[in-house]
Structures are given as C-alpha cells and as structure tokens.
Short mmCIF file of C-alpha atoms and ligand atoms in Angstrom, two decimals:
data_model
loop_
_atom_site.label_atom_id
_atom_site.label_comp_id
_atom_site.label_asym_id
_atom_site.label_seq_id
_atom_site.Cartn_x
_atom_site.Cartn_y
_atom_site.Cartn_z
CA UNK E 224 85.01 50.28 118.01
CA UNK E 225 81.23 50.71 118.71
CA UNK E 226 81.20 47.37 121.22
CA UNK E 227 79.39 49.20 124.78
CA UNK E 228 80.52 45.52 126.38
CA UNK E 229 84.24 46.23 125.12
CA UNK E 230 86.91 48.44 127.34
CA UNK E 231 87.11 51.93 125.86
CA UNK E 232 90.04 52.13 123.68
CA UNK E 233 92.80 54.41 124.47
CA UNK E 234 95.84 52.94 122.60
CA UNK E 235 95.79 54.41 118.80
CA UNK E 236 99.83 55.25 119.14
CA UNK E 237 100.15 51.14 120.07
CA UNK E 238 97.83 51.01 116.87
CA UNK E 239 95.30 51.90 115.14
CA UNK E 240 91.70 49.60 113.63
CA UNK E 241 91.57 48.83 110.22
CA UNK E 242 89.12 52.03 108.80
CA UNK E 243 86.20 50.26 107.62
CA UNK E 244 86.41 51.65 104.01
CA UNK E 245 90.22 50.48 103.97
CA UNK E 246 89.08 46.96 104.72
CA UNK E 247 86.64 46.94 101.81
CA UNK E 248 89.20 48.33 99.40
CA UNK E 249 91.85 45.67 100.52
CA UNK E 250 88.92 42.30 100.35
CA UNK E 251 89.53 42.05 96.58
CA UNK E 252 92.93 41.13 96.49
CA UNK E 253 92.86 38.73 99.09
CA UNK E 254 90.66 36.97 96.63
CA UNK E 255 89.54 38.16 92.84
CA UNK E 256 92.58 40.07 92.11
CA UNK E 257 95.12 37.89 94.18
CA UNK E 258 97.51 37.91 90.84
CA UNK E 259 101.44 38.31 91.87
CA UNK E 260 102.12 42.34 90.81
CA UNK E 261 105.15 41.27 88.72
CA UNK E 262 102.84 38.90 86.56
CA UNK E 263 102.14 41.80 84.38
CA UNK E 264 101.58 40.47 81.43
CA UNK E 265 98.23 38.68 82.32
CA UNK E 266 95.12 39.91 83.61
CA UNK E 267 95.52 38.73 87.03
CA UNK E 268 98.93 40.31 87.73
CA UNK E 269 98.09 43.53 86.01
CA UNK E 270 94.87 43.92 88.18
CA UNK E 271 97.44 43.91 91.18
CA UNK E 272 99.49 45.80 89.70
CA UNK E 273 97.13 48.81 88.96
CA UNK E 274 96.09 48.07 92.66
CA UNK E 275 99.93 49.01 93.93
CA UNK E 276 100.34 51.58 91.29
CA UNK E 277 97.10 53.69 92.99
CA UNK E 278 98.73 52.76 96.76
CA UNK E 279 101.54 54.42 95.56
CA UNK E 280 100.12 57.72 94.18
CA UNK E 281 98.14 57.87 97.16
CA UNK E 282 100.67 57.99 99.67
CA UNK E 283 103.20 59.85 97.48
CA UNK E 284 100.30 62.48 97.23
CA UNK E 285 99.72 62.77 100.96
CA UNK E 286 103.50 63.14 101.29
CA UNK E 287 104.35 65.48 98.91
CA UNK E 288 106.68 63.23 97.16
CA UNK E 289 107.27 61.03 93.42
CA UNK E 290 105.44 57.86 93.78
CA UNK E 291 108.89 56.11 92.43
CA UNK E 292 110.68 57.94 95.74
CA UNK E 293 108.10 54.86 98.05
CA UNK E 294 109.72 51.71 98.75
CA UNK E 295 106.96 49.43 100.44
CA UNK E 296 108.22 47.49 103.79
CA UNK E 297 106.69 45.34 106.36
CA UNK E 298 106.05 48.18 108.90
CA UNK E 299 108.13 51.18 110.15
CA UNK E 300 110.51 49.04 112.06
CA UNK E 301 111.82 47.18 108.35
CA UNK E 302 112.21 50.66 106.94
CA UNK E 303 113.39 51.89 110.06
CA UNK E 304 116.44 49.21 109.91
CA UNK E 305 116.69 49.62 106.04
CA UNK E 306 116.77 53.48 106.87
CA UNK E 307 119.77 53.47 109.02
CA UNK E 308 121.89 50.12 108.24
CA UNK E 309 121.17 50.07 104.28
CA UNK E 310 122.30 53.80 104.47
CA UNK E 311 125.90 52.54 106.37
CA UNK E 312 126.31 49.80 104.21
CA UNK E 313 126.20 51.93 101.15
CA UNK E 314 128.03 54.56 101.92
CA UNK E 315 131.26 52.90 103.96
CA UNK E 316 133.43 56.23 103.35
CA UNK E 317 131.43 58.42 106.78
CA UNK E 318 131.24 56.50 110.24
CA UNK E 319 129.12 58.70 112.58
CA UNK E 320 125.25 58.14 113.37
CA UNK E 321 123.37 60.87 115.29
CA UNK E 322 120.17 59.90 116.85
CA UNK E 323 117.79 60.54 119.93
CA UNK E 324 117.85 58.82 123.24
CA UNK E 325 113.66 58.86 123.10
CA UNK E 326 114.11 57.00 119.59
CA UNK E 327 111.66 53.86 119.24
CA UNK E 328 113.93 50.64 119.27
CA UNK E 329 113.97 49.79 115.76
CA UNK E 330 116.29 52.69 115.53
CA UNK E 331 118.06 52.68 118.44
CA UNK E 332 118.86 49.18 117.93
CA UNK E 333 119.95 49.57 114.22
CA UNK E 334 122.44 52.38 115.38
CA UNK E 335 123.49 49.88 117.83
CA UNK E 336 124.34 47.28 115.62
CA UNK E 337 126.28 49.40 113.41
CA UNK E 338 128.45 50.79 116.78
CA UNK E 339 128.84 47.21 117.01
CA UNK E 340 130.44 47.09 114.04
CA UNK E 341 132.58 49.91 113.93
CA UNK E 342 130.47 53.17 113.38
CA UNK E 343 130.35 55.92 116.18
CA UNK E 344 127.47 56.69 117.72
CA UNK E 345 125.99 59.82 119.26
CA UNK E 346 122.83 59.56 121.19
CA UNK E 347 121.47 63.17 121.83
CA UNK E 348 119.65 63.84 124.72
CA UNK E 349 116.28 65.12 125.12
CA UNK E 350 115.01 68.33 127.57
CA UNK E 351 111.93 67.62 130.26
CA UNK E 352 109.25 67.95 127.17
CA UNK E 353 111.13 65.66 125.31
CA UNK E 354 112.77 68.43 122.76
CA UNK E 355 115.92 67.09 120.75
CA UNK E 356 117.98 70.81 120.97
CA UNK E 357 119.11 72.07 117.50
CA UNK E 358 122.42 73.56 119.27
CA UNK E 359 123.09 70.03 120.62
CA UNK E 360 122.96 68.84 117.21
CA UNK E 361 124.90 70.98 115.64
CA UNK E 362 127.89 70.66 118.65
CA UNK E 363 127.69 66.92 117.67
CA UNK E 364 127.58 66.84 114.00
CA UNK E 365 131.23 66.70 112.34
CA UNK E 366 132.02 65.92 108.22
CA UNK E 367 132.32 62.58 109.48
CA UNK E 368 128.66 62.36 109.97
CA UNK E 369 126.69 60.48 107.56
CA UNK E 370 123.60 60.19 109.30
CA UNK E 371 121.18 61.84 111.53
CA UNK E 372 117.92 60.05 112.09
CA UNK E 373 115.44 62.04 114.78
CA UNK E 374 111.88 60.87 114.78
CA UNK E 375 109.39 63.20 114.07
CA UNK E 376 107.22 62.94 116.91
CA UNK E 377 107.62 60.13 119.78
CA UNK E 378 104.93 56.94 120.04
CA UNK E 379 105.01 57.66 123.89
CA UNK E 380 104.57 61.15 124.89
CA UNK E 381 104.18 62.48 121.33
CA UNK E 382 106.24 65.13 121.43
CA UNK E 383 107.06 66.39 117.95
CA UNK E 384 110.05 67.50 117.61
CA UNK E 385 111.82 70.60 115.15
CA UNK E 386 112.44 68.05 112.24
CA UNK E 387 112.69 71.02 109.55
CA UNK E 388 115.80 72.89 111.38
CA UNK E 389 117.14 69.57 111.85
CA UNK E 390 117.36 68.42 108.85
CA UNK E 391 118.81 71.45 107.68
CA UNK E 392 121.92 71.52 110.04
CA UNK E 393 122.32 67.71 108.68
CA UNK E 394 122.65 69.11 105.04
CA UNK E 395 124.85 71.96 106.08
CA UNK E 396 127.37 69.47 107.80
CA UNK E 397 126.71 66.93 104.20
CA UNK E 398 125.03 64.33 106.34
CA UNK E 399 121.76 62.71 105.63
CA UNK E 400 118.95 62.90 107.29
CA UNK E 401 116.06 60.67 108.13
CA UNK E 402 112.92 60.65 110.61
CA UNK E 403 110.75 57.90 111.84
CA UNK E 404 107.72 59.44 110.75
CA UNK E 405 105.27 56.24 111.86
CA UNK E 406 103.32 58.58 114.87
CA UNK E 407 103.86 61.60 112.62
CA UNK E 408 102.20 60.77 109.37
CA UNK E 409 98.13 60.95 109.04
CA UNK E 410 98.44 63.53 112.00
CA UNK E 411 100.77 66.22 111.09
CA UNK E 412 101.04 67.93 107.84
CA UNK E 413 103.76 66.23 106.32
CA UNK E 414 105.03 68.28 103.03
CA UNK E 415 108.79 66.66 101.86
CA UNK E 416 108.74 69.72 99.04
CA UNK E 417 109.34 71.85 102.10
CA UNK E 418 112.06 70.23 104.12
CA UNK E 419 115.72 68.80 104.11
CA UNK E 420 114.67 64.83 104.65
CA UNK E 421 115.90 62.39 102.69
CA UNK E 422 114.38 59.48 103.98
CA UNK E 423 111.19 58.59 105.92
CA UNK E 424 109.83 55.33 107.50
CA UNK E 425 106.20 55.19 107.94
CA UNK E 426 103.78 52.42 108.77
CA UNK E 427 99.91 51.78 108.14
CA UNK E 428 98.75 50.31 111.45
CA UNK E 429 99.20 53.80 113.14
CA UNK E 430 97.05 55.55 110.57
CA UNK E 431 93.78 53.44 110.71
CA UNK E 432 95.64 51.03 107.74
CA UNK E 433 96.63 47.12 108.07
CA UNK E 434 99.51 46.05 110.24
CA UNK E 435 102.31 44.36 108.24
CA UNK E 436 102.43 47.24 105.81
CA UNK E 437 104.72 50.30 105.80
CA UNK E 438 106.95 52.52 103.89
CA UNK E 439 110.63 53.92 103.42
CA UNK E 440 110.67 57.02 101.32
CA UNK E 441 114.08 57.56 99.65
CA UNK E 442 114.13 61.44 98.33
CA UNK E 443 116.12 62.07 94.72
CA UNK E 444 117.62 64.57 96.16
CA UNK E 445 121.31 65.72 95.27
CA UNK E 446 123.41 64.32 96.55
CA UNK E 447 121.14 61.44 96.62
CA UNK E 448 121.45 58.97 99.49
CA UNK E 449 122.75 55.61 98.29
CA UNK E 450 120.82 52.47 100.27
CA UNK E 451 121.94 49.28 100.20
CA UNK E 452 119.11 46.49 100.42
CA UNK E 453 118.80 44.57 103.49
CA UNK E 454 116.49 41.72 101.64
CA UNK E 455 118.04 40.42 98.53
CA UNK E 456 115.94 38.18 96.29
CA UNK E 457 113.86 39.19 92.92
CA UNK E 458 114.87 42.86 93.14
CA UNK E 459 111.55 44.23 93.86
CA UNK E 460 111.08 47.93 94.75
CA UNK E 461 114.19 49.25 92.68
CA UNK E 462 116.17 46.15 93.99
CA UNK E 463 115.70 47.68 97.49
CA UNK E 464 113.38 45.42 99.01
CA UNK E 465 113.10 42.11 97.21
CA UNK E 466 109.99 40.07 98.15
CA UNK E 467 106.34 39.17 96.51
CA UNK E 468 104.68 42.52 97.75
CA UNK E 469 101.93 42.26 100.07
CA UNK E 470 99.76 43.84 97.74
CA UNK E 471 96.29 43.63 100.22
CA UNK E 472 98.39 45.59 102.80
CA UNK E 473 99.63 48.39 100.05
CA UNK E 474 96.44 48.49 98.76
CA UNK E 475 94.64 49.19 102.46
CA UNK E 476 98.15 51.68 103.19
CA UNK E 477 96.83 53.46 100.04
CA UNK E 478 93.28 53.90 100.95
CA UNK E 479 94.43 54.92 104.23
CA UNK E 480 96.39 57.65 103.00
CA UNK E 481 93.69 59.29 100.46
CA UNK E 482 91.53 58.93 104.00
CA UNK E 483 94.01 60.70 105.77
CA UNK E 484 95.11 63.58 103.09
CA UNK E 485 90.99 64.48 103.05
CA UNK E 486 90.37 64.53 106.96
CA UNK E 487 94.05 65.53 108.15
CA UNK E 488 93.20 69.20 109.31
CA UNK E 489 89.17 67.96 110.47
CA UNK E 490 90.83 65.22 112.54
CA UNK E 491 93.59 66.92 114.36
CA UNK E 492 90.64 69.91 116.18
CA UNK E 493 88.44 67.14 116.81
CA UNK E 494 91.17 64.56 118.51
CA UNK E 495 92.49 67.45 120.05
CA UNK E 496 89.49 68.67 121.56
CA UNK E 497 89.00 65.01 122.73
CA UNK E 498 92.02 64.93 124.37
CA UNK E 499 92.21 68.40 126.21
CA UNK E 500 88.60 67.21 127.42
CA UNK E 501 89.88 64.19 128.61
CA UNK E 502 92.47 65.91 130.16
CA UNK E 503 90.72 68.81 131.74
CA UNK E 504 88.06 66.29 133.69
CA UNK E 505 90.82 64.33 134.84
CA UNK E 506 92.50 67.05 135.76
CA UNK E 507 88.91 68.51 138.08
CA UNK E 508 88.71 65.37 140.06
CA UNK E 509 92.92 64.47 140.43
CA UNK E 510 94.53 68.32 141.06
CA UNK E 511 97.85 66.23 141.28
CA UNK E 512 97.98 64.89 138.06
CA UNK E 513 101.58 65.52 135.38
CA UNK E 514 101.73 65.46 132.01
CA UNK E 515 104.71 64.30 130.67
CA UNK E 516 105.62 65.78 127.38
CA UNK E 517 104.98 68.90 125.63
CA UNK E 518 102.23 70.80 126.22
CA UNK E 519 101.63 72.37 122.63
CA UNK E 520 104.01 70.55 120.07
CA UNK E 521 102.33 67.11 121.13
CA UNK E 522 100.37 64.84 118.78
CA UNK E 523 96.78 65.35 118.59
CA UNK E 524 95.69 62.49 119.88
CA UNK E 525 98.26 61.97 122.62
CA UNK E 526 98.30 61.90 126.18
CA UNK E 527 100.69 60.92 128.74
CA UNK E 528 99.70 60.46 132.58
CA UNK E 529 101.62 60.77 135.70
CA UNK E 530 99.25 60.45 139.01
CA UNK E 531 102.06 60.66 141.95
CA UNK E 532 102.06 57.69 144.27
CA UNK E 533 99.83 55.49 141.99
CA UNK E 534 101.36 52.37 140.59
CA UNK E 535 100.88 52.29 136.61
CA UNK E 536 100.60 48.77 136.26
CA UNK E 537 98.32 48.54 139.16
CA UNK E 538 95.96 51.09 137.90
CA UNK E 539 96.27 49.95 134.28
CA UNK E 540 94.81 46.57 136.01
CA UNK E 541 92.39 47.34 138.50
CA UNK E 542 90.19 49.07 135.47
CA UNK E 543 91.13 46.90 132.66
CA UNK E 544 87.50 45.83 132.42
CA UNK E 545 86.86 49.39 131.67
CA UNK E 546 90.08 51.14 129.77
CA UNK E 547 92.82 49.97 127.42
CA UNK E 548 95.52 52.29 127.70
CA UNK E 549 99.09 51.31 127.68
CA UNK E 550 102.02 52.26 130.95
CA UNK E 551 104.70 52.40 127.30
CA UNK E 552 105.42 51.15 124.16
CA UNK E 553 104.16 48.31 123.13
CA UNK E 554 106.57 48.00 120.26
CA UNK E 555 108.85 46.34 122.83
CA UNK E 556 107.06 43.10 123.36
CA UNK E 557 106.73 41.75 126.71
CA UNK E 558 108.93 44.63 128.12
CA UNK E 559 108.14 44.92 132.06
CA UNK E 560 110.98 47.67 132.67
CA UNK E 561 110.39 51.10 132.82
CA UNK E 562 110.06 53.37 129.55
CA UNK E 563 113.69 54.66 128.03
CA UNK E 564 111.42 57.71 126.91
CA UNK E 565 110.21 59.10 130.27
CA UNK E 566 113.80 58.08 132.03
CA UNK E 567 115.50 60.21 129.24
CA UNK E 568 112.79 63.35 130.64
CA UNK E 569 114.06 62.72 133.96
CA UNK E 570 111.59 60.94 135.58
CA UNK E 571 112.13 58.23 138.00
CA UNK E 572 110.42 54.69 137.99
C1 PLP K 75 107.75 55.66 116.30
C2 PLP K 75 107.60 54.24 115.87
N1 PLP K 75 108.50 53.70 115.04
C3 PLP K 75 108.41 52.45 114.60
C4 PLP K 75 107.37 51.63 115.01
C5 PLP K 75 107.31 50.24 114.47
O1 PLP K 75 106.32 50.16 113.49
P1 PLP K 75 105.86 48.75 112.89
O2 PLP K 75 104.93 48.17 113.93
O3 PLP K 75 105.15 49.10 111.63
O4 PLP K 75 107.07 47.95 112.66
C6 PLP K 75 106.41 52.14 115.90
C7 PLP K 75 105.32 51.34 116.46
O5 PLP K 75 105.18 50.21 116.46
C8 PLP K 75 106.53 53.49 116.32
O6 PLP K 75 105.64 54.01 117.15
#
C-alpha cells in the first residue's frame, strides 16, 4: 500500500491486503502443486495435501487449539451460518439462541432464520460503549438455551467485548457457546486452552490473508457440540464441510497466521500508537469530535468518528481522492441505511 497517487487506506476492519510473503507462499498451488488434497496417493495431491496439513498447524498454533478441532470455510460469514444453524440442526432437543444486537449479519441473520423456523430468539442489548452485560446474560439464559453466540470484538466500533465470563455463564446454564472471532483474531491474544468457547468463526481477509478463506473451530470439549453440515457432498473436513478445498486460500490463511502469532504483541503498540495519534491530531484541530465505542477495550487498530453536524457520506465524498475510510460495514453490500451497531449505542442517524 506504498502507491503516494493512491487514497490513504483506512479500511483494514472492511479488509485487509494480501501480506506480501502470504502471496508468495500461496503462488505455488495456483500452479506447480495445483493437485486436489484428497488425491493423496500421487505426488500432486500429496504436495497439496502437506500444503493444508501446515495451514492447519499454523492456525491451530496461533489459536491454542488441535489442528483436527479447524474446519476450513469460505470466510467468517460460512462458518458464521454453519456456527449457529449446523449447531440447531444437530441438536433439535434446546430451542433458545442468545446473541447481540451489534452482531455482524451473518449471525444475526442465521438466528433469524432459525426464529423463523421455530427457535426463540433473544437479542441482548448493548450499553453506550457497545458492552454486551454479563448480568443481562445470565437474566436471559434458561436450560432451554442451546446457544449463545457474542462476537468477540465488533467490525464497526471494535469494541471487544468480556467473551471469557461469557462463555462461562453459557456452560453453567449447559448451553454452548460461540464468538465471531473474524475482527478478533491476529489482534487479540486468542488462547482457547483458557476459555469456555466451543466454537469460533474466523476469516483470512481481516488478518492480511486471501479473501474467500476462513475457519470454524469446533472444540472437543465435553459435552462436545454436535454440528450438522450445511454443505453435503464428498464429506470433506470430518463430513462438515464437503467441497474441493481451496487449498491456495488455506495455504495463504496459514502463512497469515504464523505472521500473525510472531508480530501479535509488536503490532497491537504500534497500530495503537497509530491510532491514538490519529486521534489526538484530529482531536487538536476538531475539539467537537465523539468517539463511539470503548475507549480502552477497543481493537488496536480501530477508530470510530462522530463530527456533530457533518454529513458522513458527504465527508466520506468530498475527500475520497484523499481517504478510504468506510461510514459502516461493508459486509452489508450496497447498504445505504444507517449502521444497526451505532443505533443499538443510542445514537441517532
Ligand atoms: C465480525 C465479522 N464477521 C463476519 C464477517 C464476514 O466475513 P467474510 O467476509 O469472511 O465472510 C465480517 C466481515 O466481513 C466481520 O467483520
């Protein structure tokens, strides 16, 4: 992102570029080792094989989990979906969902789905920071609950929220927990020896890997949390995600992860510094400026405006030849109306 003609870019929750070194890694099996991983008993589908195999230690190692517990998706939104609805599906006997109202809208719209079909739903809300409150949790939760899924930190204002009590009032009430961990992991240390959650979407494009590439990470815990697949086909990935795997995109995941497990602690001082320099200039010249969000449990590399009385999208447009920064999620394509996160803080249009 060296280009002095290009806007600066300020949009690494919308994604992140490919890491150079990720790339590389990933150009052989687009074409020398382009073998099918299940061909494994030539040369060809064993070189992509050993290719996956690596992915997989990789991330399992920056996660803290077995490299058998990694079921490789398109992105977080697949394993976000798989998550929530493979979860219902195989375990019919509890009908209650808990979730966030700041969730991103592959989850939101997966808990829909199953309301839709007869599951109850319970959207918690969120304080002015953004917090999901442990005590509204646990006034929610029931023995009907199966499922809790709160993200662990928010693609917006990146507020990262208290995932470890969470998930701990889940298992006390014998539901399951899982977070959307897509903004969370390659910033935060993520450890799943030291926490209650049993299942974790991920994705690469938001840690400097290839879009088209995530995770869902299924703990062995006990009890262990039955999934039921929403892909059915050659029974890939334990017969939870059927599908030729997209081995140039698990390869680049991979790299990305070693990347991230080395730099992790480096990378959050220096994009914090960034940011709270960013902030503090703005801040000089513009006394009025908000920040929406938290103002310590917040990604590192995270900032969310408001300027009273300017327009977003007009700003946003009068220096696009300068900045790319985004006015909300771009995960909801072509969305014009105003961002479900900030409404949930309170804030008006
Ligand atoms: C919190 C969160 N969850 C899920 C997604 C969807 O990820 P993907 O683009 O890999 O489907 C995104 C961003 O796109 C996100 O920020």
């Amino acid at each position: 992102m060296n280009d002095l003609s290009l806007p600066i870019y300020l949009d690494y929750n919308a994604s992140t570029p490919t890491d150079p070194k990720v790339l590389e890694e990933m150009i052989p099996y687009f074409s020398s080792k382009f073998g099918n991983p299940s061909s494994i008993d030539h040369y060809f589908g064993s070189e992509a094989q050993k290719g996956v195999a690596l992915a997989r230690e990789r991330l399992a190692s920056l996660l803290g989990c077995n490299p058998s517990e990694i079921i490789f998706t398109s992105g977080a939104s697949e394993a976000d979906n798989l998550a929530i609805i493979g979860c219902a599906k195989a375990n019919p006997e509890k009908r209650k969902i808990i979730t966030s109202a700041i969730e991103h809208k592959a989850v939101l719209r997966s808990v829909e789905y199953l309301s839709k079909n007869g599951y109850e739903s319970t959207i918690l809300p969120v304080d002015t920071y953004g917090l999901v409150s442990p005590d509204d949790l646990r006034d929610a939760i029931d023995e009907n609950t199966l499922l809790v899924s709160i993200m662990m930190a928010n693609n917006e204002i990146g507020t990262i929220q208290p995932i470890v009590k969470l998930a701990t009032i889940a298992h006390e009430f014998g539901a399951f927990f899982h977070t959307d961990a897509a903004q969370g992991v390659g910033y935060l240390n993520v450890d799943l020896t030291q926490n209650d959650i049993d299942l974790l979407s991920l994705s690469g494009h938001k840690m400097y890997g290839p879009k088209g590439i995530g995770a869902l990470v299924i703990r062995r815990r006990s009890p262990r949390v039955k999934i039921e697949p929403l892909i059915y086909g050659g029974g890939h990935e334990r017969g939870i995600r059927s599908g030729t795997l997209n081995v140039p995109g698990i390869v680049g995941l991979g790299k990305a992860s070693e990347i991230s497990k080395t730099l992790l602690s480096t990378e959050k001082k220096r994009l914090e510094s960034l940011r709270n320099h960013f902030f503090s200039s703005l801040k000089s010249s513009l006394d009025e400026i908000i920040i929406n969000g938290h103002s310590k449990k917040r990604l590192p590399h995270n900032l969310n405006l408001c300027i009273p009385g300017v327009r977003n999208k007009a700003l946003q447009y009068s220096l696009r030849e300068e900045l790319a920064f985004s006015t909300g999620s771009a995960c909801e394509t072509g969305n014009v109306q105003s961002s479900h996160v900030l409404s949930a803080l309170g804030l008006d249009e």
